[in-house]
Amino acid sequence: MRCWFKNWLCALALLVASSSLAEALTPVGQELNTLLMIVKNIRDYYIEEVSPDSLMHAGVRGLFYTLDPASEYTFSQQQNPGWRDSFDTFRQIALAVNDSFLYSTTPDSLVRFGIAGMLSILDPYTNFMENQNLDNFIIHTRGSYGGLGFRIQVIYPDSAIAVWALLHQDTPAARAGVKSGDLILAIDDSTTKHLSSGDAADRMRGEPGTPVTLTLERAGLPDPFKVTIIREVVQVRSVPYYTLFSDSTGYVKLDGFQQKCSQEVREALADLHQRGMKRLIFDLRGNGGGYLQEAVSVSELFLPPQKLVVYTAGRAIADTARYYTVAKPLVPDEPMVILVDGESASASEIVSGAIQDWDRGLILGMPTVGKGSVQQTMPIGDKAELKLTIAAYFTPSGRSIDKRMRKDSTLVGSPNKEFKTLVRCRIVHGGGGIVPDVYMESQERSLWKFLLNRQLFGGRTPNNRFFHFSRQYPVSHPGLSPDFRADTQTVREFREFAVERGFEYISDYEAWMKDLEKKAAEEKQADKLANSLQTLREEIDDIEETHWQNDQDMLTWKLTYDILEKGFGQKAAEAYRVSVDPQVLRARQILVDPKAYEEYFKKPEILLPPDPKLATAAPDSDSISGE
């Protein structure tokens, strides 16, 4: 295969011809073995057949685009090149680039550019993982790691590492007295200033039984202090919270489908049963999935034996399988509602799809992600893994809920075929995630509709006024109790706190006003428009004040949760959240009314409302019996 490059990169084409395959013994050649292993796995196991030349072209595009985004090139076409020929072509190009004086890059970086290019034409769930990414994936799926037991976040403008939340109270950090809201100034006397959260996490993780010393700053204490903690195997709990409401409705929150999560759910349900549970809310919101077998085991807690939960289909015979329930269910016939949202994916969709297809319960919330595929991790050398999509999965009715996205967010296909549930014969649709029986937006989604809130949170690098305020609040209010609820006075204090820290709310009107003032100054019309601009500014100030007032409910909810979490831990905060969560309240309202519950199963088809604004409104919390 010959290559022509449209710009100065054409010089590399001359080098390709002289690159010998014997150079595979060089560092770049050794790194290419990693790429070869990935290519072989894609060839043998990827869910769809991928042509060798398209994969090679994508790899070379990734290589050159990363080195020089302005580069352009084309390939001559060869009829049906084999995998070996395509890989040899890529290898020769990589060797030539490595030898060229035009670039200065390490062999491992060079090969990873090519790997990224190759994977870019596959689905978004196929990934090459190493270092921190691999560590985080292992923790997420296996549910354990050697460390201290809390989540961290970089906080600005301090550039400090903050203890964002304790995983639970039975962790080394919690037992050593570390609290949510503490700032980590140093790890083993090495400053955390300007560290990323990933680097800080790496320093704190390690072999169980080894010590690590943290220098902490705590609100209310005049000086930083040190605490030495012995690392342990920390179990990440899949069920962070469950409770029984006064109306005998149980609530279980499942965060992820890690190993042994089904056992955690079983234990929570058994406890709720013993306490008199008559109906259940199973919360899968924000649950991005995990192990397929755990999804089957969780479904088994609610479905009779010998019921199909999911089946998979891939190119390899080993990737095609059907999964049935085996044991008797722990919750066989109690009315149940599953909560889902736009972050419920994969294993969450398997469970909610099985429950919906067997008409075992109702789904409430928003459409799920639509990740209808199965991934298998494959070792690549000693310190890396390829997470490869090997099969599609289908719910018991036969529908695929996969949205079929590529890594660039291009929608490959979304077949909207009709299927029927297996008991009530309701029409359901494939190709767009799990559509809920009861459509209702989440409180968190509503929160972000407010521009004011987005500015208060400060985005992804959170100059987060809520964090700073909530860590100080228990100190400045020493009589605080777990029954605390934020009110207008709390919001007023928070607003003053935010302004003192330099916060300025800039509404769309304010932004337009600034542009208008700038334009008037440029055209020397500022004096002429001074009175009009002043009147307009006063009107805008009034409008912005109404924004603060309209956002009062959201602000009190957020402040209450954060202050309780910082002052009394996650359980106190979660107890408050579920007591006022509109979706939880709506689910309880449906469950305690057998007639209302049954009416949803009589609907002939499950569809999104034509206008989501007309969907189910949140019930008044007063309509639900108190806790």
PDB file of C-alpha atoms in Angstrom, residues 183-189 213-217 224-227:
ATOM      1  CA  LEU A 183      -8.987  20.254  53.262  1.00  0.00           C
ATOM      2  CA  ILE A 184      -5.918  18.061  52.661  1.00  0.00           C
ATOM      3  CA  LEU A 185      -2.902  20.378  52.680  1.00  0.00           C
ATOM      4  CA  ALA A 186      -0.208  17.684  52.497  1.00  0.00           C
ATOM      5  CA  ILE A 187       0.209  13.934  52.020  1.00  0.00           C
ATOM      6  CA  ASP A 188       3.219  12.528  53.895  1.00  0.00           C
ATOM      7  CA  ASP A 189       4.505  16.113  54.266  1.00  0.00           C
ATOM      8  CA  THR A 213      -0.010  10.923  57.088  1.00  0.00           C
ATOM      9  CA  LEU A 214      -2.397  13.696  56.081  1.00  0.00           C
ATOM     10  CA  THR A 215      -2.126  17.353  57.056  1.00  0.00           C
ATOM     11  CA  LEU A 216      -5.689  18.634  57.376  1.00  0.00           C
ATOM     12  CA  GLU A 217      -7.347  22.012  57.697  1.00  0.00           C
ATOM     13  CA  PRO A 224      -3.820  22.591  60.537  1.00  0.00           C
ATOM     14  CA  PHE A 225      -3.236  19.218  62.192  1.00  0.00           C
ATOM     15  CA  LYS A 226      -1.818  15.849  61.178  1.00  0.00           C
ATOM     16  CA  VAL A 227      -3.430  12.436  61.284  1.00  0.00           C
TER      17      VAL A 227
END
